[in-house]
XYZ file of C-alpha atoms in Angstrom:
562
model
C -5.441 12.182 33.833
C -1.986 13.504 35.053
C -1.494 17.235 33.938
C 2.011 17.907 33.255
C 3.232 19.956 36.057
C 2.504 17.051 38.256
C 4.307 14.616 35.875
C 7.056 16.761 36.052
C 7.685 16.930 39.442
C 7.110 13.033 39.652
C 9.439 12.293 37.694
C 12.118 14.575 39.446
C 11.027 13.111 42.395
C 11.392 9.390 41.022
C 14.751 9.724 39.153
C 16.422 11.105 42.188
C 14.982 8.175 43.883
C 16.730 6.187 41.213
C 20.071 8.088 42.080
C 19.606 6.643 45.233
C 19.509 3.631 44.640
C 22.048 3.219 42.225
C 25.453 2.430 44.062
C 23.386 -0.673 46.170
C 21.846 -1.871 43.058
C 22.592 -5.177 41.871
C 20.922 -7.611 39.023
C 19.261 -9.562 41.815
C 17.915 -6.341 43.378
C 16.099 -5.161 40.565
C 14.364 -7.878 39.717
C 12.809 -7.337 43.095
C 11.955 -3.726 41.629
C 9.994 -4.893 38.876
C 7.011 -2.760 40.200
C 9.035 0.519 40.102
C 10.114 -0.183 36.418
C 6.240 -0.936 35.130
C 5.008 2.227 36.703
C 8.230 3.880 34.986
C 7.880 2.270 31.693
C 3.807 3.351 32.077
C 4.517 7.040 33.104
C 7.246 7.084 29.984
C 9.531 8.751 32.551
C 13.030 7.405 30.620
C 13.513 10.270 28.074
C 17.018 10.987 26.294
C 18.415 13.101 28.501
C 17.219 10.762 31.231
C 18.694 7.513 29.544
C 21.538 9.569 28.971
C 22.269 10.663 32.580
C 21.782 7.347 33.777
C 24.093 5.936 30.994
C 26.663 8.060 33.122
C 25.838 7.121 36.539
C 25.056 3.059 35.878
C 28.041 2.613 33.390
C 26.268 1.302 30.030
C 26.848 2.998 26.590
C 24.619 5.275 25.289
C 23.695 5.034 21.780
C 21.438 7.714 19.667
C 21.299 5.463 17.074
C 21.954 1.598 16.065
C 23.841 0.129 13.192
C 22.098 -2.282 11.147
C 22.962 -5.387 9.675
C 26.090 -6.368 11.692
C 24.521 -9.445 13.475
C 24.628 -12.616 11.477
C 21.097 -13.788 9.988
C 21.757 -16.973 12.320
C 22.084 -14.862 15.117
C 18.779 -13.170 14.096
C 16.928 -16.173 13.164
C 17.723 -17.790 16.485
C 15.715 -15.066 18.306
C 11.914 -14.540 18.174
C 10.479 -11.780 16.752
C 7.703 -11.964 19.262
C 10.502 -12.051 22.409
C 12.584 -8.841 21.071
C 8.810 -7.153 20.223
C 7.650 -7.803 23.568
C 10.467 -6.954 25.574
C 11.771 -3.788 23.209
C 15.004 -4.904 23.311
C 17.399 -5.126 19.760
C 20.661 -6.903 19.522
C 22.999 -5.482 16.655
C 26.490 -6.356 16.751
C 28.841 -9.270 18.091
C 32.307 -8.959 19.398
C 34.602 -11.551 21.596
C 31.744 -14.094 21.799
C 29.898 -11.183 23.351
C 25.960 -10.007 22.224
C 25.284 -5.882 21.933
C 22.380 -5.287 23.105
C 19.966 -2.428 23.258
C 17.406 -1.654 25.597
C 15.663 1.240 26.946
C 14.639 0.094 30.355
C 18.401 -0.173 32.124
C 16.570 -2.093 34.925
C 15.283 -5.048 32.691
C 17.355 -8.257 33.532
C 15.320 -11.326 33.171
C 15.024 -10.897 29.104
C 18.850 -10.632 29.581
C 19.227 -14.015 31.015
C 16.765 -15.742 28.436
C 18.718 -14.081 25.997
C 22.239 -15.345 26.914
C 20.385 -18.790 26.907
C 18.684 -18.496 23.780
C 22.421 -17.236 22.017
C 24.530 -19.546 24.687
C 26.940 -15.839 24.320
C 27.129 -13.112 27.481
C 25.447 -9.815 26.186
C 26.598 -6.632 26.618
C 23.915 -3.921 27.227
C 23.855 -0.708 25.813
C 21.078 1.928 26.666
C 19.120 3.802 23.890
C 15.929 5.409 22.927
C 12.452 3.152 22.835
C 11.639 4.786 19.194
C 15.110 3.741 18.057
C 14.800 0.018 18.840
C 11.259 -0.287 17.486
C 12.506 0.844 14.224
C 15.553 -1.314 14.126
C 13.101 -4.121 15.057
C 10.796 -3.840 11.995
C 13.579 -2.923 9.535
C 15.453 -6.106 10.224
C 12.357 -8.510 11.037
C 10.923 -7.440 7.741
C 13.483 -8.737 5.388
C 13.316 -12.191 3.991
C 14.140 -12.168 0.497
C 13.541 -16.048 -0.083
C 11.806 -17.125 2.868
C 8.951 -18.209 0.791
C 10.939 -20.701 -1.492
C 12.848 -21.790 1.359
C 10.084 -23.236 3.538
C 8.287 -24.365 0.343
C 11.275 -26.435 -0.689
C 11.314 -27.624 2.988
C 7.437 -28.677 2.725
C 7.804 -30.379 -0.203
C 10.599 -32.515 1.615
C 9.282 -33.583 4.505
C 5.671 -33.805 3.226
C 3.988 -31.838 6.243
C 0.655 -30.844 6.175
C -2.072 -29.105 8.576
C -5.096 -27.835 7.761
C -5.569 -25.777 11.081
C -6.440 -22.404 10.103
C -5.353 -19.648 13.268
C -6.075 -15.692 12.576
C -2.924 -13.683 11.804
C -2.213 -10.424 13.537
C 1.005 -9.593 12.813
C 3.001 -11.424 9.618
C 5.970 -10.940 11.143
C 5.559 -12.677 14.330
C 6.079 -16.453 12.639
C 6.935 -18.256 16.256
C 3.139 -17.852 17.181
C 1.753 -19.747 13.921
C 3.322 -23.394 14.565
C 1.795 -24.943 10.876
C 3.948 -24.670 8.100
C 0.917 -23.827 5.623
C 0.208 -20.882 7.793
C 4.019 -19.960 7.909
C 4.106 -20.430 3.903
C 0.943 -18.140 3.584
C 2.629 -15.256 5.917
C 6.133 -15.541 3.977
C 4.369 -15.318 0.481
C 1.945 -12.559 1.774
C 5.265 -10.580 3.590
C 6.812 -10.849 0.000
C 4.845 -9.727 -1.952
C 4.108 -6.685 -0.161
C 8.191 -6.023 0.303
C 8.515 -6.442 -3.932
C 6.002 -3.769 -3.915
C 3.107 -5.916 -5.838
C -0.869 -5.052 -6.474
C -1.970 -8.337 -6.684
C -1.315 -11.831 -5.282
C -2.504 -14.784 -7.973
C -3.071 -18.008 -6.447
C -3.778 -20.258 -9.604
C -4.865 -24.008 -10.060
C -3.691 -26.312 -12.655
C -2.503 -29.565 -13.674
C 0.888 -29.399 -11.851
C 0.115 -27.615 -8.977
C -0.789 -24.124 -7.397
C 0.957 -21.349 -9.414
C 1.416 -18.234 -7.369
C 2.374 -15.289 -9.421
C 2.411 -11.425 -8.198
C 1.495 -8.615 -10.261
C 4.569 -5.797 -9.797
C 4.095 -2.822 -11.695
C 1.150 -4.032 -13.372
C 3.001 -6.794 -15.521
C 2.172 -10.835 -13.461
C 5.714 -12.428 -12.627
C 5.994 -16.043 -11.746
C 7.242 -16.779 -8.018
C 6.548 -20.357 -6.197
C 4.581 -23.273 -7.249
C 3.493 -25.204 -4.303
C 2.258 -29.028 -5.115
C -1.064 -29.958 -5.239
C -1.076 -31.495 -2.062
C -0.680 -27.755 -0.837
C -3.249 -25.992 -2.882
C -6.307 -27.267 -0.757
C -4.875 -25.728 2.558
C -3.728 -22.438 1.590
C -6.967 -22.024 0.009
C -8.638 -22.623 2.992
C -6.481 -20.808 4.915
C -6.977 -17.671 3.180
C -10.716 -17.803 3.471
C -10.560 -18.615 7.239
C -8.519 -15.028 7.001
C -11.109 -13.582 4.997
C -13.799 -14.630 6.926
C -15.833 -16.737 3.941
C -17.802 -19.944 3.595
C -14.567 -22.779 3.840
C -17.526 -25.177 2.538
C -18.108 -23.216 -0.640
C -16.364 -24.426 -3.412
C -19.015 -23.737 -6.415
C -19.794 -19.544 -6.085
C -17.281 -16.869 -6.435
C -16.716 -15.296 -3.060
C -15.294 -12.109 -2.149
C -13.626 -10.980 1.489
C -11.191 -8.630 2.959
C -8.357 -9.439 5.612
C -6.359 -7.024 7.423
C -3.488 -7.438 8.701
C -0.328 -6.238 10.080
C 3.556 -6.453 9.326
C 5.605 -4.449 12.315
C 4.006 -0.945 11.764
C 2.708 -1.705 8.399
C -1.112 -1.621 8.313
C -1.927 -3.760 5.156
C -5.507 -4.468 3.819
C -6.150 -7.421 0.840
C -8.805 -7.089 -0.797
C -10.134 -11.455 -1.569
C -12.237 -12.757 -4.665
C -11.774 -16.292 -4.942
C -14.106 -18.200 -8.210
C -14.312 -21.646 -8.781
C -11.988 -22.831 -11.854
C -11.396 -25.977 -13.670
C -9.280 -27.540 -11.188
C -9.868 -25.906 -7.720
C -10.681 -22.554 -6.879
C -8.841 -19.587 -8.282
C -8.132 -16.445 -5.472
C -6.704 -12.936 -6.277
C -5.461 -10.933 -3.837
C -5.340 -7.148 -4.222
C -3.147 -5.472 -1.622
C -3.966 -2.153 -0.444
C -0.731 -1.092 1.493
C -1.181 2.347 3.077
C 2.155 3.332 3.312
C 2.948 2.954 -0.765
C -0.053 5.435 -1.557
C 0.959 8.884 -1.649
C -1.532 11.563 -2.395
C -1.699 15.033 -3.966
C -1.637 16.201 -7.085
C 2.048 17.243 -7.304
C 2.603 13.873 -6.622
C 0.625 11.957 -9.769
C 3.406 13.480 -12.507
C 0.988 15.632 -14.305
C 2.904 18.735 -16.600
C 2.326 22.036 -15.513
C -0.189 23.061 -17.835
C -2.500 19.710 -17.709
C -2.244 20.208 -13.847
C -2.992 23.456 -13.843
C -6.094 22.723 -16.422
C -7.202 20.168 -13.993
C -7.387 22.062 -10.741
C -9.499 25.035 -12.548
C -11.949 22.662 -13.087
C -11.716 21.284 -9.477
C -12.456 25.129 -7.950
C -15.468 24.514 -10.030
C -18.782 24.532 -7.822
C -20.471 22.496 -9.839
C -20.553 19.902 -12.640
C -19.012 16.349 -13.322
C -15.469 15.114 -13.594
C -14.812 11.652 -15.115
C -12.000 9.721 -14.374
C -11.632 6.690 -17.190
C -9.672 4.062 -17.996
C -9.048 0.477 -17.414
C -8.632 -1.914 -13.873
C -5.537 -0.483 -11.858
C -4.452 2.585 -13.862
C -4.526 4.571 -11.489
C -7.914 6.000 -11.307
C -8.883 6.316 -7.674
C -5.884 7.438 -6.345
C -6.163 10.299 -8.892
C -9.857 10.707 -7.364
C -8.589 10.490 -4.082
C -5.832 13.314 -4.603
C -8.495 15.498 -6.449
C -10.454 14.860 -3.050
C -8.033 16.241 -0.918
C -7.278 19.567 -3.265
C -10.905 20.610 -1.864
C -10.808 19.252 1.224
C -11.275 21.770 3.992
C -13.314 22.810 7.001
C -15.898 24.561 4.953
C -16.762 21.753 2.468
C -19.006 19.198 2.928
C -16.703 15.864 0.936
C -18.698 12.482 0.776
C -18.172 9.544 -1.261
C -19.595 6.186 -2.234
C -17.036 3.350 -3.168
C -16.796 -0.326 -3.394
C -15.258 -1.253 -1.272
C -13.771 1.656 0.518
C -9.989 1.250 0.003
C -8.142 3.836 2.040
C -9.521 6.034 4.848
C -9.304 9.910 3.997
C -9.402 12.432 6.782
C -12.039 14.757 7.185
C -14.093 13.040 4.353
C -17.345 10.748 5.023
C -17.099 7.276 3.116
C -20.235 5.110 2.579
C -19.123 1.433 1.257
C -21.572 0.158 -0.759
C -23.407 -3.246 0.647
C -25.247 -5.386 -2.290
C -26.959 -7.604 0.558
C -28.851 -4.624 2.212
C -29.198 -3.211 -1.403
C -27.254 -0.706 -1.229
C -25.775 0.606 -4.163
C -24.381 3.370 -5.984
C -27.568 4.566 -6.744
C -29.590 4.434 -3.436
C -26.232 5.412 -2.106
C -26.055 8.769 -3.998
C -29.455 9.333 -3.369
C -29.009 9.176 0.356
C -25.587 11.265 0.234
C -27.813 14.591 -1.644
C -29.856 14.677 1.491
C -26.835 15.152 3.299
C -25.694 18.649 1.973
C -22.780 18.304 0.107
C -20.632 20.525 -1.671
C -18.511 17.556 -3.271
C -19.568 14.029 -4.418
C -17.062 11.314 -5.074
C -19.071 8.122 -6.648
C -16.399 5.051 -7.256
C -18.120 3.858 -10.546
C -21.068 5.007 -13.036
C -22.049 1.843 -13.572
C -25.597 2.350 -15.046
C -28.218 4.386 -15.663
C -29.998 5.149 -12.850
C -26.355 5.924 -11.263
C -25.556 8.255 -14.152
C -28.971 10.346 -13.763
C -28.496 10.829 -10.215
C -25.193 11.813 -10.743
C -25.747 14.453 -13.634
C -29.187 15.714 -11.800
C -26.671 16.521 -8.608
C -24.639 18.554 -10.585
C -27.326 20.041 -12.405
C -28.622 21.365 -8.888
C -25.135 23.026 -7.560
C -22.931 20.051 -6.538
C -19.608 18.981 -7.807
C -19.355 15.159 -8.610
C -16.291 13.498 -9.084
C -16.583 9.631 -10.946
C -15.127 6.406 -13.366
C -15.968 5.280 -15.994
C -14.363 2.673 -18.003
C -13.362 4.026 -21.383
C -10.884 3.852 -23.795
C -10.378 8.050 -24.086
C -11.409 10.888 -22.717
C -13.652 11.735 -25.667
C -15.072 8.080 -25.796
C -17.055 8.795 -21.733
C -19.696 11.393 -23.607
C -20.590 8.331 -26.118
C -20.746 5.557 -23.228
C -22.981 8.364 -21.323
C -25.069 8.614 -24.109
C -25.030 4.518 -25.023
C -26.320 4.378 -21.101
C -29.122 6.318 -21.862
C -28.568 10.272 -20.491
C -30.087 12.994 -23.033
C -26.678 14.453 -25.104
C -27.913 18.138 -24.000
C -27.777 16.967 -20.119
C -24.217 16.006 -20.584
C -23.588 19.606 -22.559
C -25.095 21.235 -19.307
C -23.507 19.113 -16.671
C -20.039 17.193 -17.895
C -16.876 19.858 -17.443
C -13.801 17.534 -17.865
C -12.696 13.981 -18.557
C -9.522 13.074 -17.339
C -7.908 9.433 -19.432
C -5.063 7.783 -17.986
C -3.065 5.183 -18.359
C -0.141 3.620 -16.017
C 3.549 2.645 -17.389
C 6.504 0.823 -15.740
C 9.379 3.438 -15.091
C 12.940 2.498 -16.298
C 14.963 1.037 -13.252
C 17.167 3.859 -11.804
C 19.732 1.325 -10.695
C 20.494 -0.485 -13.958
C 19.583 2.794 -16.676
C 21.650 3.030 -20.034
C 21.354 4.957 -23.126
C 20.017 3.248 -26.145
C 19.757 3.865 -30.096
C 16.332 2.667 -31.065
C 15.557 2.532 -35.057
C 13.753 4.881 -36.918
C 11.034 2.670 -37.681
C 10.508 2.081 -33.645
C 10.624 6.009 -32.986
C 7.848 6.523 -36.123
C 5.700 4.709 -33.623
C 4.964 6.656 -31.160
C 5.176 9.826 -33.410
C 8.862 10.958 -33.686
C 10.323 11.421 -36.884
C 14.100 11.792 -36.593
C 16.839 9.749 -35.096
C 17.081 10.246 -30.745
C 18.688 8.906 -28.239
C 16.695 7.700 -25.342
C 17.173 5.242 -21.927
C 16.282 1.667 -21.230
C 16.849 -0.880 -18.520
C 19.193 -3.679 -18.991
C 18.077 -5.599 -15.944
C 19.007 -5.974 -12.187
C 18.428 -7.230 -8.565
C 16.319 -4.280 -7.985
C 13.794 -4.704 -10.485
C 14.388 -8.299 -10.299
C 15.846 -8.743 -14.053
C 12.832 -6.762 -15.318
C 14.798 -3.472 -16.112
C 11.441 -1.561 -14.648
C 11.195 -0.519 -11.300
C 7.633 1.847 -10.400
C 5.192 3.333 -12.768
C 4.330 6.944 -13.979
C 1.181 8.071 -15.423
C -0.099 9.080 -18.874
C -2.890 11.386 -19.064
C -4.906 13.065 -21.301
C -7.883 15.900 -20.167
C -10.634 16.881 -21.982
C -11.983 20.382 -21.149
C -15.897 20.513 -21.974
C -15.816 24.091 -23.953
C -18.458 25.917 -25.686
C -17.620 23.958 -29.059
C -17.583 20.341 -27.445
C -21.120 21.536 -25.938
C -22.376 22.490 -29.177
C -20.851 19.517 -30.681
C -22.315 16.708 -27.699
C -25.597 18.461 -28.673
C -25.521 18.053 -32.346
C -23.575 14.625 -32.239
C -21.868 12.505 -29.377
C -19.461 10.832 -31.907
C -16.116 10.555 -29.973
C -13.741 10.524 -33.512
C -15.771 14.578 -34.179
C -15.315 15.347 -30.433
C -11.400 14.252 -30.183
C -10.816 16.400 -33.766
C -12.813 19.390 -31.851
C -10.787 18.873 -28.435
C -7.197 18.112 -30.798
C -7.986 21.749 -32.377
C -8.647 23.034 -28.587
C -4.926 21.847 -27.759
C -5.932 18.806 -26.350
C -2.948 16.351 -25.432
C -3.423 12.640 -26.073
C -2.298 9.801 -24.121
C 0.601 9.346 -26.857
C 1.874 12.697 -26.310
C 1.870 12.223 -23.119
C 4.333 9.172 -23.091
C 6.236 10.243 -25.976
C 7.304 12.696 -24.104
C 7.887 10.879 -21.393
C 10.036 8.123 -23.463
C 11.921 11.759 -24.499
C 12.708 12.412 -21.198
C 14.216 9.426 -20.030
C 11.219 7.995 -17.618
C 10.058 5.119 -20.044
C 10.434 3.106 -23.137
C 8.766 2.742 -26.382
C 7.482 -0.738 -25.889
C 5.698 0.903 -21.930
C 3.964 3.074 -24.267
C 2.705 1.230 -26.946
C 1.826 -1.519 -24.505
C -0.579 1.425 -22.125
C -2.469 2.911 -25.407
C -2.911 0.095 -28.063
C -6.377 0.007 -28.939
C -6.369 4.453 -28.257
C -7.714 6.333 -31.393
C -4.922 8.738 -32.210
C-alpha cells in the first residue's frame, strides 16, 4: 500500500517529468510511452488541476463538463459501446468534418487512430475529467427508445435465427452478443427497465409471443415476436437464469443479474408451462428506483407519526397487508432502517431476498434444504435480536413463532395478505393463533394500497359529476386534475404511483374486543370511533389534492369494507 505522502511526492516527481518531456513529444513518441501512461492511469495521478495544467502546456481544451446530445445517433451507432467503455474516451460534438473528442489520458493515441477509421472524420481532442466521460457514456449508451421494435421488425425480415445462448454482463455492450435473439432479449430487457416497469410478461398464444410490461402496476402491450421466436428467447432467458433448458412440464423459478452501465439490475424468473409454450414473468428489482425512508412513502403527518410510535416499541408485532406489489416490503424495508443502528440487533427472513440493506443480516429462505420461514425464525431467536423482519406469515407454525417472539421481548415486523387492516386479526385467528395471544402481542396493522399518479407533464383541471364525486365520499361539486395523455407516460396520462394507507392502532378497546370477538366489521366500527383513517380517506384526499383520480381510487380499494 502507498501512504499518501509518498504518492504525493511521486506524483510531483512524475508530472515534472512530464513537463519535460513535453516540447519533444510527438504522437509517435508516446506510443512508445505506453508504460509511463498505465502506471499513471493505475496511480490515478491525472487530477483536475493536473489535466488542467497540462491542457495549458500540451495545447488541448479543457472541458469541466460535456454537452450531450450534439452528435448524430449515426455517429453514435457507428461506435461501440464496448470501444468508448474500454478506452474512456466520449465523442460529443461535430464541426468541419471534424470529431470532439474527450479523453482523460492526453497521451492515448492509438484509440485516436481507430477512431478516425471507424468515423472516416479527423478528431479533435479535448481533455476532461475520467468521472465526466463515464457519465456521458452511460447517459447516451442507455437510450434506445425503439430499439426493441426495430430489430424485431428486422428479424422478422430476414428470418434469422440462433439458438446459442452466451451470459450477459453488461446490456449495454450489444457488439459482444453477435445473435440477434440475444440482441432482441437485451433491447427488450434495457426497455423495460428505462419505462420504469415491475414486471416483464413473456406470453404464448396462437399468434405468437406477446410481451407486455407492467408500468405502474397497470400491463401495457409492447412487441409481439412470431412464433418462430418464442422457443429461443425462452431458452435464452433460462440459460440467464441458470434453469433446466430441458424442462418444459414444471414451473421453474431463477434469478439473473445483470448490469446496464452503472445500473445494477436483478430479475427475479418464474416461468410455468401454459397451453401453448411456456409462460415467464420477469420481476425487475432495479436498485436505483427504490428509495427508502419513511418521509419518502407519502404518509400524512399524523399516520406517520402514529406509525413510528409503534416502531420505538420494544416489543410486539407489526403487520404489513395487502395484495402482490403494493408496496409492502419497501414499507418494511423503510420501517427497517428507522431502527437501524449500532446498538440493535436487525435480522430478517425473506423470499427471496430482494435488496441488500446495510448493517442488517438477511437469511433467504431455501425450500430444497427445508428451510423456511418457520425453521428460519426459529434459528434467527437464537441469534439475539432486538428486531425481526419475517417476509410472509404464511401459516401456522410461522404465525406462533412469530407471536411467541414478541411475547418474549422482541419486535417483529411481517405480511400478510388481507383485504384491511382490521381483516389480519380474523386471518390470524382463521390460521389458528388463540384471539387473547393476538390481544397480548399484535400492536398495529398497517393496509396499503398503490395508485398511478397523474402525469406532471400533461396535468389539466377537470369537472367530474356529482354522481362520480358521491363515490369516493364527497358530496358537493369540486374541481380536481386528470391526465390527458403524453410521450411521458406514453398516452397513459399516469406517470409513478403514491400510496394509500390505512393503520390500525391495537388499543385497550380493540384488545378487549379481539378477546371477546375477532369479527373485522366490530373491530373496523371500534378502530373508525378511535379515528381510524380508511384506505378511501386516504385517496380521497389524495384525488382532493391533485395527486390522483377517481377511477386510481376506486380501482386500489374495490372489494374494501367501508
Amino acid at each position: 500500500m502507498v501512504v499518501p505522502a509518498v504518492l504525493d511526492t511521486l506524483k510531483k516527481q512524475t508530472l515534472e517529468r512530464i513537463r519535460g518531456w513535453l516540447p519533444a513529444l510527438s504522437r509517435s513518441k508516446a506510443r512508445e510511452e505506453q508504460p509511463l501512461t498505465v502506471f499513471l492511469n493505475t496511480i490515478s495521478l491525472f487530477s483536475s488541476e493536473d489535466l488542467k495544467r497540462l491542457s495549458s502546456e500540451l495545447d488541448i481544451p479543457y472541458l469541466d463538463s460535456l454537452p450531450l446530445g450534439l452528435l448524430s445517433k449515426e455517429r453514435i451507432k457507428a461506435i461501440p459501446y464496448s470501444f468508448v467503455k474500454k478506452h474512456e474516451i466520449f465523442p460529443f460534438a461535430e464541426e468541419e468534418g471534424r470529431i470532439s473528442l474527450a479523453l482523460h489520458d492526453p497521451y492515448l493515441t492509438q484509440p485516436l487512430d481507430e477512431l478516425e477509421w471507424m468515423l472516416k472524420a479527423k478528431v479533435r481532442p479535448f481533455l476532461c475529467s475520467k468521472e465526466e466521460i463515464i457519465h456521458a457514456i452511460h447517459t447516451t449508451y442507455e437510450k434506445g427508445d425503439r430499439a426493441a421494435s426495430e430489430l424485431l421488425a428486422r428479424l422478422e425480415g430476414d428470418g434469422e435465427k440462433d439458438d446459442e445462448a452466451v451470459v450477459v454482463f453488461d446490456l449495454l455492450d450489444g457488439e459482444r452478443e453477435g445473435a440477434p435473439i440475444v440482441k432482441l432479449l437485451n433491447l427488450i430487457l434495457m426497455e423495460a427497465i428505462q419505462q420504469g416497469a415491475s414486471d416483464i410478461h413473456f406470453e404464448p398464444d396462437e399468434e405468437g409471443l406477446r410481451v407486455r410490461y407492467r408500468i405502474d402496476g397497470v400491463l401495457h402491450n409492447r412487441h409481439t415476436p412470431a412464433v418462430d421466436y418464442q422457443n429461443q428467447l425462452i431458452t435464452r432467458i433460462k440459460v440467464m437464469s441458470k434453469l433446466d433448458i430441458a424442462e418444459h412440464r414444471l414451473p421453474q423459478d431463477g434469478r439473473i443479474k445483470l448490469r446496464m452501465g452503472r445500473r445494477e439490475v436483478d430479475f427475479r424468473v418464474s416461468t410455468i408451462p401454459v397451453s401453448g409454450g411456456e409462460r415467464v414473468v420477469l420481476r425487475i428489482l432495479d436498485r436505483g428506483n427504490v428509495q427508502y425512508g419513511l418521509e419518502q412513502m407519502g404518509m400524512d403527518g399524523e399516520l406517520l407519526e402514529r406509525l413510528r410510535s409503534l416502531l420505538a416499541l420494544p416489543e410486539g408485532i407489526i403487520l404489513v397487508t395487502g395484495p402482490t406489489g403494493s408496496g409492502k416490503t419497501t414499507t418494511l424495508y423503510s420501517a427497517l432502517q428507522e431502527r437501524s443502528d449500532e446498538s440493535t440487533n436487525i435480522m430478517t427472513i425473506e423470499d427471496p431476498v430482494e435488496y441488500q440493506l446495510p448493517g442488517i443480516a438477511q437469511i433467504a429462505v431455501h425450500h430444497k434444504i427445508n428451510l423456511d420461514f418457520a425453521t428460519g425464525l426459529r434459528h434467527i431467536l437464537r441469534q439475539d435480536p432486538d428486531v425481526i423482519m419475517v417476509g410472509e406469515i404464511r401459516d401456522l407454525e410461522t404465525a406462533e413463532i412469530a407471536v411467541q417472539a414478541a411475547l418474549t421481548g422482541h419486535l417483529v415486523l411481517s405480511t400478510l395478505h388481507t383485504n384491511d387492516a382490521p381483516s389480519a386479526i380474523t386471518r390470524l385467528v382463521d390460521m389458528g393463533i388463540e384471539p387473547y395471544l393476538l390481544s397480548s402481542s399484535v400492536v398495529g396493522i398497517l393496509a396499503q394500497r398503490l395508485v398511478r399518479r397523474i402525469c406532471p407533464h400533461c396535468k389539466e383541471p377537470f369537472e367530474p359529476t356529482l354522481k362520480e364525486l358521491e363515490k369516493i365520499g364527497i358530496n358537493s361539486p369540486v374541481s380536481i386534475f386528470q391526465g390527458k395523455g403524453c410521450s411521458h407516460c406514453f398516452g397513459s396520462g399516469y406517470k409513478g404511483r403514491h400510496a394509500l394507507y390505512e393503520l390500525l392502532v391495537i388499543d385497550y378497546p380493540i384488545q378487549k374486543q379481539i378477546v371477546k370477538s375477532p369479527d373485522g366489521i366490530e373491530l373496523k366500527k371500534l378502530a373508525l370511533e378511535g379515528g381510524m383513517k380508511t384506505l378511501l380517506d386516504s385517496g380521497r384526499n389524495l384525488v382532493l389534492q391533485g395527486h390522483t383520480t377517481i377511477e386510481e381510487v376506486l380501482r386500489a380499494t374495490r372489494g374494501v369494507v367501508t
